[in-house]
Coordinates of C-alpha atoms and ligand atoms in Angstrom, one line a residue:
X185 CA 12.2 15.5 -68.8
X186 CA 10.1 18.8 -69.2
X187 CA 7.5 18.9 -71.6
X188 CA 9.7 21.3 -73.6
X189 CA 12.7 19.6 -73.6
X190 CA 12.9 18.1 -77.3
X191 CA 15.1 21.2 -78.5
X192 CA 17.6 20.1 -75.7
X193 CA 20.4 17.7 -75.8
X194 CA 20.7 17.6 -71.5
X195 CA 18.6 18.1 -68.8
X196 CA 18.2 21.5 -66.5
X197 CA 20.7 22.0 -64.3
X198 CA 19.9 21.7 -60.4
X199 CA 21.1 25.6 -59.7
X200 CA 18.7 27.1 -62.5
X201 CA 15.8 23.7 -61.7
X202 CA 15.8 25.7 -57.9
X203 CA 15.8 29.0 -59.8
X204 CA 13.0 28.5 -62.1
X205 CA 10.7 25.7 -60.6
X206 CA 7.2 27.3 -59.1
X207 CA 5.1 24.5 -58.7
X208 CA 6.6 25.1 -55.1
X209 CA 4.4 28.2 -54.8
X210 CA 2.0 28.5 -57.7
X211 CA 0.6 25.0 -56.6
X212 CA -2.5 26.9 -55.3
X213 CA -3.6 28.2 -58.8
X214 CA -4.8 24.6 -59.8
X215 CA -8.5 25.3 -59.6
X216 CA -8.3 28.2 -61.6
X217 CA -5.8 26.7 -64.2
X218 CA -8.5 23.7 -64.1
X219 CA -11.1 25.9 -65.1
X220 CA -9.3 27.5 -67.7
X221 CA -8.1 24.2 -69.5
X222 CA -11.7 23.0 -69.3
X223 CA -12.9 26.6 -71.1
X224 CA -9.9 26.0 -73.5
X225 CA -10.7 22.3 -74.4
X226 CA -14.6 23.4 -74.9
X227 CA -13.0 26.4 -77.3
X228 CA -10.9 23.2 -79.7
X229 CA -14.1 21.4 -79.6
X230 CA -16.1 24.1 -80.9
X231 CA -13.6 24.9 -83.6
X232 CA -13.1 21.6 -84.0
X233 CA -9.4 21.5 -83.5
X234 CA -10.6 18.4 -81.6
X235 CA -13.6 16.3 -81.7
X236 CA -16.5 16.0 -79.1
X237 CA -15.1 12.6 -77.8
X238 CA -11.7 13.7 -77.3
X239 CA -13.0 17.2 -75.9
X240 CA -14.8 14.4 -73.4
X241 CA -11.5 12.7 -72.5
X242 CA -9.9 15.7 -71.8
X243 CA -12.6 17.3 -69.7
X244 CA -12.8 13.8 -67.8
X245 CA -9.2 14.2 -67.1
X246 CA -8.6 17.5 -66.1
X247 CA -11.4 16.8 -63.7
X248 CA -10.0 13.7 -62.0
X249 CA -6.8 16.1 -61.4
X250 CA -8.8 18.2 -60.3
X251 CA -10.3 15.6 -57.4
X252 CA -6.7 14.5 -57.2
X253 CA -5.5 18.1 -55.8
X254 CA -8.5 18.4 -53.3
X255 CA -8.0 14.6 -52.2
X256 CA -4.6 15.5 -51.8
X257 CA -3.0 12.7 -53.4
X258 CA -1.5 14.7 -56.6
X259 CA 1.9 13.8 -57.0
X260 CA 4.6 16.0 -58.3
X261 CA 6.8 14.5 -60.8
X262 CA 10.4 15.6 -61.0
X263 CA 10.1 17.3 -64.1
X264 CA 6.7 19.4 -63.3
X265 CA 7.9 23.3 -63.1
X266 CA 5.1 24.6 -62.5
X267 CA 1.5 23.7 -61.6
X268 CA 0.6 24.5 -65.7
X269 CA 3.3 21.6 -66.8
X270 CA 2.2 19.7 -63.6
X271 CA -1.4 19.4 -64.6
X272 CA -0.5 18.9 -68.3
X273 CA 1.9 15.8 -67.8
X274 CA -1.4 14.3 -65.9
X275 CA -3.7 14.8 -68.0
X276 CA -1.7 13.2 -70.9
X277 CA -0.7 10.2 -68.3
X278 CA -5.0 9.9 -67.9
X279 CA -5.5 10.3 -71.4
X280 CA -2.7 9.2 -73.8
X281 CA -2.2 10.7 -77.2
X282 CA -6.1 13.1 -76.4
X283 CA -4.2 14.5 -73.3
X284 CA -1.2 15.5 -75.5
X285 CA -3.6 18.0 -77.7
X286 CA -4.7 19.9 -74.6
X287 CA -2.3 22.3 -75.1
X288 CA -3.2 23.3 -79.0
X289 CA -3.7 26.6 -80.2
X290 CA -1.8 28.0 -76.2
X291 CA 0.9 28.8 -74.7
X292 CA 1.8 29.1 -70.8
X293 CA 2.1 32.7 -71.0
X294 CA -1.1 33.1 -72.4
X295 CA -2.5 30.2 -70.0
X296 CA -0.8 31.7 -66.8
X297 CA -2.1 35.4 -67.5
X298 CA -5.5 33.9 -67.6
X299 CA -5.3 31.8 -64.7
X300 CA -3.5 34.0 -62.7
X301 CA -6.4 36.5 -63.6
X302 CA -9.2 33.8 -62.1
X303 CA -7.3 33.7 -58.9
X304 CA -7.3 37.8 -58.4
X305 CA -10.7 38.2 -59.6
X306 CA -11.6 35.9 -56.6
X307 CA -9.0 37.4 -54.2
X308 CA -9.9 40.7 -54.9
X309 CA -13.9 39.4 -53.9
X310 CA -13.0 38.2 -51.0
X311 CA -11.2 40.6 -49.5
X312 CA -14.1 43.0 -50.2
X313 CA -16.4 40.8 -48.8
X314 CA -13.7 40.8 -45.5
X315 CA -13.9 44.5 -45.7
X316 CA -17.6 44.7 -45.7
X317 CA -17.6 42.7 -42.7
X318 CA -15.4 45.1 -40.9
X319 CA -16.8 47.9 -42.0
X320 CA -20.3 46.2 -40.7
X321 CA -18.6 45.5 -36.7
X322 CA -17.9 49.8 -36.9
X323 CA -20.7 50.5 -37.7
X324 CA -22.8 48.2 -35.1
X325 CA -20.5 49.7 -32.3
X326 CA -21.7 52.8 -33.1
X327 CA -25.2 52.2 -33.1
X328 CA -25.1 50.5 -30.0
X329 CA -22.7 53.5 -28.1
X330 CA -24.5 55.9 -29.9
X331 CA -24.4 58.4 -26.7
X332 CA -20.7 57.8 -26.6
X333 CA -18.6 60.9 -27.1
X334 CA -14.9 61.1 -26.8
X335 CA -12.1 64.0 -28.2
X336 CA -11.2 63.9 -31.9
X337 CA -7.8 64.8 -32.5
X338 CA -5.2 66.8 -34.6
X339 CA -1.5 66.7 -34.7
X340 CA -2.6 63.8 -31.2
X341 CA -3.9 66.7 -29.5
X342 CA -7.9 67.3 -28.5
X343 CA -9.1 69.0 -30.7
X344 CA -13.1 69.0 -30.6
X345 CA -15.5 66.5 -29.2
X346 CA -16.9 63.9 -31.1
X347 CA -19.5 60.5 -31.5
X348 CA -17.7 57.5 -30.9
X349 CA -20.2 56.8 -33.9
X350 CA -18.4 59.7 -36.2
X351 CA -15.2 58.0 -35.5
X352 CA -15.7 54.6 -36.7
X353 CA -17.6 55.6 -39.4
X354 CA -14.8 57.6 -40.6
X355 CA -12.4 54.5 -40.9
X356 CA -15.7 53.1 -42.1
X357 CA -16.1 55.2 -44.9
X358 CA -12.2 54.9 -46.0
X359 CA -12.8 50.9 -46.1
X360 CA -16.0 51.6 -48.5
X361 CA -13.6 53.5 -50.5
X362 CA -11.1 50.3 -50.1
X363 CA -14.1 48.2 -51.4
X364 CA -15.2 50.5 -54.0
X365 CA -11.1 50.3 -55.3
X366 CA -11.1 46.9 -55.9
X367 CA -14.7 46.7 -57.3
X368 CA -13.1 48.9 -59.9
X369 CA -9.6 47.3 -60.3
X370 CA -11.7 43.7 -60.6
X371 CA -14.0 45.6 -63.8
X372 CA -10.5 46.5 -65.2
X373 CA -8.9 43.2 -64.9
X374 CA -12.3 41.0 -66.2
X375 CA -10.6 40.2 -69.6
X376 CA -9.6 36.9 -70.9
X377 CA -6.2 36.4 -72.2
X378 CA -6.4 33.2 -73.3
X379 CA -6.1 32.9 -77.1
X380 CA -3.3 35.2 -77.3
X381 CA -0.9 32.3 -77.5
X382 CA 2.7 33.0 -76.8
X383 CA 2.6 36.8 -77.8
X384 CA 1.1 36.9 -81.6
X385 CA -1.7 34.3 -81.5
X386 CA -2.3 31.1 -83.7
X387 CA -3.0 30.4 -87.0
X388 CA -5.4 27.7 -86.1
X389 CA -8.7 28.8 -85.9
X390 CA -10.1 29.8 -82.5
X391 CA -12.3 31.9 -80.9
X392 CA -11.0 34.1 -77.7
X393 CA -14.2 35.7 -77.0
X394 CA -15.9 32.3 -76.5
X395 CA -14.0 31.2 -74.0
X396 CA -13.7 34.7 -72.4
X397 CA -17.7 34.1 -71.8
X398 CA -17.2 30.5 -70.7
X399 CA -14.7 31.7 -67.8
X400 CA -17.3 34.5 -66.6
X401 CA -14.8 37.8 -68.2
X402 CA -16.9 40.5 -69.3
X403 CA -14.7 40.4 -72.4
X404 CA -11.7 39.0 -74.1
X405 CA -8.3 40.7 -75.2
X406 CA -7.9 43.2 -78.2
X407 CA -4.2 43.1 -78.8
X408 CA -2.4 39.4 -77.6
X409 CA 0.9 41.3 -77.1
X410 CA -0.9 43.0 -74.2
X411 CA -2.5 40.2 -72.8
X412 CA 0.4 38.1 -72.2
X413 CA 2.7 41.0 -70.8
X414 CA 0.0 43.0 -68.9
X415 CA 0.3 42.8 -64.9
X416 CA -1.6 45.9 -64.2
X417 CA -4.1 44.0 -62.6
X418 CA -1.6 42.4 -60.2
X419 CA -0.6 45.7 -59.5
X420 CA -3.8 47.3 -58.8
X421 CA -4.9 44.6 -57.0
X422 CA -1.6 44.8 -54.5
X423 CA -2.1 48.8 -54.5
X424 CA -5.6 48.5 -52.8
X425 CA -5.0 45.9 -50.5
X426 CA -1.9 48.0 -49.5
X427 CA -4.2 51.4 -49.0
X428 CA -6.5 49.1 -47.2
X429 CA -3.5 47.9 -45.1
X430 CA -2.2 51.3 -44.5
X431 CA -5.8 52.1 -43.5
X432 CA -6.1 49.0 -41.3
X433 CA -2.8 50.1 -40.0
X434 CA -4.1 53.6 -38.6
X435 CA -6.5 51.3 -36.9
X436 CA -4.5 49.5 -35.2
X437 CA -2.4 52.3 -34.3
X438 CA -5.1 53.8 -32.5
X439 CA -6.4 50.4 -30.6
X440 CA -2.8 50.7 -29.1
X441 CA -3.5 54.0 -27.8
X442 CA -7.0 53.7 -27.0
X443 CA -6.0 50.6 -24.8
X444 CA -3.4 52.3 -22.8
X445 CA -3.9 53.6 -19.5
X446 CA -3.1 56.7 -20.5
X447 CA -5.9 56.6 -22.8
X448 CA -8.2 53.9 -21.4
X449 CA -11.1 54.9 -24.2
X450 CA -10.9 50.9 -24.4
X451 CA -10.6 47.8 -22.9
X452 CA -9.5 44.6 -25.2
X453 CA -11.4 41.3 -24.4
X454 CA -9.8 38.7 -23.1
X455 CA -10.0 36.4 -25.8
X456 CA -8.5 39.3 -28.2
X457 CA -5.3 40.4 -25.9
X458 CA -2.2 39.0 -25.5
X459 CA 0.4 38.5 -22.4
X460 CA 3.9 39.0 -21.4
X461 CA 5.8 36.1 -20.9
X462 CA 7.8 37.9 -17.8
X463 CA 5.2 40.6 -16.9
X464 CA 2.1 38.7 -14.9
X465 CA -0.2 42.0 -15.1
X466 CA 0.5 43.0 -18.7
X467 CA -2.6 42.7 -21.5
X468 CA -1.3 43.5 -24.3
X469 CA -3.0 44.9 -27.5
X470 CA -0.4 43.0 -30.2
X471 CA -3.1 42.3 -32.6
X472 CA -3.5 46.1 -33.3
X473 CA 0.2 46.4 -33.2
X474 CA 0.6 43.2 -36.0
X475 CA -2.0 45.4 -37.9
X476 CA 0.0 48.1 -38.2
X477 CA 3.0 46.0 -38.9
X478 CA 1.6 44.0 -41.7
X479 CA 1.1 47.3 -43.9
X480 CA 4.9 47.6 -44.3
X481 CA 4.6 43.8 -45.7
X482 CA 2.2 45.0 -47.7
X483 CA 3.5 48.2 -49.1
X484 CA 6.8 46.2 -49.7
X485 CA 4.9 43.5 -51.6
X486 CA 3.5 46.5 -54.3
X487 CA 6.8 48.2 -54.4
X488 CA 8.5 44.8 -55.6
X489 CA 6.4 44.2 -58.2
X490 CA 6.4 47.2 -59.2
X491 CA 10.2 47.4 -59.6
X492 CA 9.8 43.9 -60.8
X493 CA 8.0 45.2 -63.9
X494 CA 9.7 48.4 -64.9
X495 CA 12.2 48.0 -67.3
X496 CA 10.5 44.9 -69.0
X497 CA 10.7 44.5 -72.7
X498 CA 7.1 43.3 -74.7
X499 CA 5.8 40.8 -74.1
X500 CA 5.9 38.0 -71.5
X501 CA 9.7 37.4 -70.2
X502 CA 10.3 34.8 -67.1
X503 CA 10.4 37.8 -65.0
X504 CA 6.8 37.8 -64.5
X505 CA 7.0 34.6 -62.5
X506 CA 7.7 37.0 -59.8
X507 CA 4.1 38.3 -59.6
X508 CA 2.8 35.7 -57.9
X509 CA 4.0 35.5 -54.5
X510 CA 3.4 39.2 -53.4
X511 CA 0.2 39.1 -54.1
X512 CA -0.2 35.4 -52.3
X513 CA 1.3 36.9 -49.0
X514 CA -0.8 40.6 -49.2
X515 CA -3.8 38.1 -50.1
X516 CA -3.2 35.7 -46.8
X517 CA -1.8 39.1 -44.4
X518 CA -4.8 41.4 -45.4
X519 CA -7.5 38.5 -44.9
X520 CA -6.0 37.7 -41.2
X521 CA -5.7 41.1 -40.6
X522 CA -9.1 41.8 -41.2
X523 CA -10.7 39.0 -39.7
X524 CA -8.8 39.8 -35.9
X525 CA -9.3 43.4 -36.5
X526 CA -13.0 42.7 -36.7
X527 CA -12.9 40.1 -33.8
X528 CA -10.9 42.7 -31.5
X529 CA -13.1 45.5 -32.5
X530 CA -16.3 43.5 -31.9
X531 CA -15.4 41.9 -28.4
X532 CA -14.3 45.3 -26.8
X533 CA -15.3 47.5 -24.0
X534 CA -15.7 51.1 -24.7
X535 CA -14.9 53.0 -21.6
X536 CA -17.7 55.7 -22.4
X537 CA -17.2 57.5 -19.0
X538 CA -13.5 58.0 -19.2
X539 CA -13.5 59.1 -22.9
X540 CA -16.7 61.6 -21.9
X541 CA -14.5 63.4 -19.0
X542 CA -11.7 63.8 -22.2
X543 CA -14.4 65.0 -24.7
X544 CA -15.8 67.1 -21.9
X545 CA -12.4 69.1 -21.7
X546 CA -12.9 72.8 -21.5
X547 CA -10.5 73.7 -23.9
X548 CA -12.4 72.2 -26.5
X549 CA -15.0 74.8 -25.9
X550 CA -13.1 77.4 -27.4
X551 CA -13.9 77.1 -30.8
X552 CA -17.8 77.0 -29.5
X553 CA -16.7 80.7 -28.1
X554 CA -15.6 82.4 -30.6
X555 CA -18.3 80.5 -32.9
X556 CA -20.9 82.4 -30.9
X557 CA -18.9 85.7 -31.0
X558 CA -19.1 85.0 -34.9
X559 CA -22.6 84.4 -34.9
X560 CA -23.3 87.6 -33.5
X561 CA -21.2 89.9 -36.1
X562 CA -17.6 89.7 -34.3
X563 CA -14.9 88.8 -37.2
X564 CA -13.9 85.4 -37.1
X565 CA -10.0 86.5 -36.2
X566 CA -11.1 88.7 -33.7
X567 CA -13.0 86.3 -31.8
X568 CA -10.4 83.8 -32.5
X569 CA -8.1 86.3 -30.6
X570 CA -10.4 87.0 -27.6
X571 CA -10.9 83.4 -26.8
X572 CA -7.6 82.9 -27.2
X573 CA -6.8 85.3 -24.9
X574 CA -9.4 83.6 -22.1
X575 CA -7.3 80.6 -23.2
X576 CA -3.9 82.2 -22.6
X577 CA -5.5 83.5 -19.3
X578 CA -6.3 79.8 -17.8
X579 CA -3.3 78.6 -18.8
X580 CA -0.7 80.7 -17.1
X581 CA -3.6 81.0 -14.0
X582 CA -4.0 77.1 -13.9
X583 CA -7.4 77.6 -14.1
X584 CA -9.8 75.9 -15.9
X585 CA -11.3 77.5 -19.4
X586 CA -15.0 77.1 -17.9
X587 CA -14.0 79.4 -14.4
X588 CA -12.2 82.2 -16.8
X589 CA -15.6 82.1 -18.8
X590 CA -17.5 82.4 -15.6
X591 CA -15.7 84.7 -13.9
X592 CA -15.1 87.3 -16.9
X593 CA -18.1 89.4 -17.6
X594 CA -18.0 89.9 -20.9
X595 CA -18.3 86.2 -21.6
X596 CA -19.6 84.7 -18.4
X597 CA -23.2 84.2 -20.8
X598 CA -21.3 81.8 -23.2
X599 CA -20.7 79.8 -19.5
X600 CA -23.7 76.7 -20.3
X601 CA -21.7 75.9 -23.8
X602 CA -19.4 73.7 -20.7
X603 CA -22.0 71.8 -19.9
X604 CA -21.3 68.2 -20.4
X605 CA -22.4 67.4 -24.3
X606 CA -23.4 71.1 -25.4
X607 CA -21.1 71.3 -27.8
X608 CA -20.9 68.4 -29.5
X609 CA -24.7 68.7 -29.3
X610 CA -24.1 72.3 -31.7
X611 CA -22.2 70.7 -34.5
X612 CA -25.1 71.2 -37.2
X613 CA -23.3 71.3 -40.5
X614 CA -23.8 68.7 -43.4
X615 CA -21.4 65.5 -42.5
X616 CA -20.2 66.9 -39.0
X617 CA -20.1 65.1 -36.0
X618 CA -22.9 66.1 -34.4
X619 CA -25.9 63.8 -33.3
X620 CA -28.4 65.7 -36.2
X621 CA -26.2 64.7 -39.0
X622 CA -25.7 61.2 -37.7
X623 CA -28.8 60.2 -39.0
X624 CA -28.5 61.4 -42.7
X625 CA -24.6 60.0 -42.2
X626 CA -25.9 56.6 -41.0
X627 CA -28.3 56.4 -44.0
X628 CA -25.9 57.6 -47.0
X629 CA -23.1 54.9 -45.4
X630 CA -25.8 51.8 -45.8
X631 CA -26.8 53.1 -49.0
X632 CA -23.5 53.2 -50.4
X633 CA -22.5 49.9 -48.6
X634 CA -25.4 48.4 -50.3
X635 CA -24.8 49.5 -53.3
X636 CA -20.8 47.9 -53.1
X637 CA -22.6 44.9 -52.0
X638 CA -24.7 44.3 -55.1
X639 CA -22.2 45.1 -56.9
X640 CA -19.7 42.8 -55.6
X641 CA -22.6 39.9 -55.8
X642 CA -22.8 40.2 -59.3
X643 CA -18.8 40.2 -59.5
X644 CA -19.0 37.1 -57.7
X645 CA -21.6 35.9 -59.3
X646 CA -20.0 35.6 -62.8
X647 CA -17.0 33.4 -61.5
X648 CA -17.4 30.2 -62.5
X649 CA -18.4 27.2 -60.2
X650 CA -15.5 25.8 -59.3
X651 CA -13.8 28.8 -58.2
X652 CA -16.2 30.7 -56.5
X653 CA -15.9 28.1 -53.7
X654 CA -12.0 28.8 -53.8
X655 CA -10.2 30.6 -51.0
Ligands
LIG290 N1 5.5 29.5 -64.3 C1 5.5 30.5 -65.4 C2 5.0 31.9 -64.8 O1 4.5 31.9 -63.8 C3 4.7 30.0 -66.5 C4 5.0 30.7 -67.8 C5 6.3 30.1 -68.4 N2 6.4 30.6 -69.7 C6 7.5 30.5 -70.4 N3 7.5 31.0 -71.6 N4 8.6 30.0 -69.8 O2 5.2 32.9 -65.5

């Protein structure tokens, strides 16, 4: 028998029980439904819906559940559809007729919005925290190659040298925006839904703002139609970690290039690479390829939900159910992603010799050409058409751009921009990737990682006890 059933003359059949049951999944929200029930039960006793001692009982209870889950000897009754119910029928078991007034003055849409809410708000921190430590392992590989320089790329072809430095603090900078996303998605989502009942609130006398401030939200719902129905912050949350994901992804993409022979900018360590079951020499860089897989996971998890929601009517319908299990899996994939991202990252080689004999590439001297042509009064097409000509010239004479330079006399004088390191040494302007603006880039990157930081201890901060220890 459900909790519901008293309207019902038979019991749920077994084809919609398999259909509609979540405990099987949403089992992992019990700390943050705890929580809520305990804000909820302080909220009757303050509006004395019930009295101090019974608030007591019920606060007793829901913590022994509570001990029961992390002991791991809850059992599941038959009837228990979902981990709300589940913790419900115990707490009446514990506490008789008190445990049966737990649920005044709320409904389970109103008390799954909320708790579903407490578990984002601590996903979302922790997989900014992950991301801070990733971004932290770029960072320290630059610092400590700082004289390593390899090609940067267009369209996969060298294009102009670069810091090894510049690089990762480019995918460094798109992960601050990844934190700085879901810094904003978490202010968005830090209201409290509880109170709005089923969809229209109560007419018993309670106070949603209390218990808002009880569960650490910055505020509590205006309109209770919106709170029950409202899954933009599932949404957000699974857009971010997706961008993050496709972000991870073009990591990891470039970890399987960087590791080839081809390449060889990189070598993976040991404890990072993976084998072939038939091929004894292989090493191979799987973890950067699982990277790049998992961002299709990801993307797929948004796009159901998102089709999930369109088309729902006001206010809560079962349909939301659905929201929970995408954003479990991107939760679990982006956190293991991260973590062997930053342990491959961390443990590898750069091969700073091979990638300088690729950033050293003549070629990538012609823009340094016609630069100088510009600097002293040629048109910037008309140098771009000189030095392509000298260009044109060693490619069809096989010879390299620095001997057409040297040999021609009306640009033989541009012949010490070839030396190993000049040109990348040139690259002055404001966030380029030369070794003067590293400096000023390294700086405004802490600043700004700092400032996420704060901001993402004060998020975590507010979270109340017993979830902020939750994973
Ligand atoms: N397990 C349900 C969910 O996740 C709880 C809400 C059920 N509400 C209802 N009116 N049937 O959405």
């Amino acid at each position: 028998m459900t909790l519901w059933s008293g309207r019902f003359s038979s019991a749920m059949g077994s084809g919609l029980w398999d259909l509609s049951e979540s405990y099987s999944f949403d089992h992992v929200l019990y700390p943050y439904d705890i929580v809520g029930s305990k804000a909820h039960v302080r909220g009757l006793v303050r509006a004395e819906l019930v009295s101090a001692d019974e608030g007591t009982t019920l606060i007793a209870a829901l913590d022994e559940v509570l001990t029961e889950f992390r002991d791991d000897r809850f059992t599941r009754s038959a009837s228990d559809e979902d981990i709300h119910m589940a913790i419900e029928r115990r707490v009446i078991e514990l506490a008789g007729d008190v445990g049966a007034k737990l649920h005044t003055a709320r409904s389970r849409n109103d008390q799954v919005a909320t708790t579903f809410r407490l578990f984002t708000l601590n996903a979302v921190a922790h997989v900014a925290t992950a991301t801070l430590d990733l971004i932290d392992v770029l960072v320290g590989i630059g610092e400590r190659n700082q004289d390593v320089h390899l090609p940067g790329y267009t369209h996969l072809q060298r294009a102009q040298p670069i810091l090894l430095s510049h690089h990762l603090n480019a995918h460094a900078w798109a992960l601050l925006r990844d934190v700085d996303r879901l810094l904003d998605a978490h202010d968005r989502m830090n209201v409290s839904p509880l109170g709005a009942g089923a969809l229209a609130g109560t007419s018993l006398f309670i106070d949603p703002s209390y218990v808002a401030q009880e569960l650490g939200f910055e505020s509590a719902f205006t309109n209770s139609l919106d709170a029950v129905s409202d899954r933009d912050f599932v949404a957000e949350t699974l857009f971010d970690i997706a961008l993050l994901g496709v972000h991870l992804s073009r990591m990891g993409e470039e970890l399987v290039l960087w590791t080839t022979a081809e390449f060889n900018f990189a070598t993976l360590s040991d404890d990072y690479a993976t084998g072939s079951s038939m091929l004894p020499q292989k090493k191979n860089s799987d973890v950067a390829e699982l990277a790049r897989a998992k961002s299709g996971r990801l993307v797929g998890n948004l796009t159901g939900l998102l089709v999930m929601l369109k088309g729902l009517p006001l206010s809560y319908n079962r349909d939301l159910q659905e929201d929970k299990e995408p954003l479990f899996d991107s939760y679990r994939q982006v956190m293991m992603v991260l973590a062997a991202l930053g342990g491959a990252y961390d443990s590898m080689t750069f091969n700073g010799d091979v990638a300088a004999v690729a950033a050293d590439d003549p070629f990538m001297v012609a823009i340094d050409i016609a630069e100088e042509l510009v600097s002293q009064g040629v048109p910037f097409r008309q140098a771009h058409e000189q030095v392509g000509r000298l260009v044109g010239e060693a490619v069809t004479s096989q010879r390299t751009l620095c001997d057409v330079v040297r040999e021609h006399p009306d640009f033989e004088r541009f012949v010490g921009l070839f030396e190993p390191g000049v040109a990348l040494s040139r690259r002055r302007s404001p966030g380029s990737s030369g070794p003067q603006s590293a400096g000023a880039q390294r700086d405004l990157l802490a600043r700004t990682r700092a400032r996420l930081e704060e901001r993402l201890a004060h998020d975590i901060d507010a979270l109340p006890d017993e979830i902020r220890s939750s994973t």
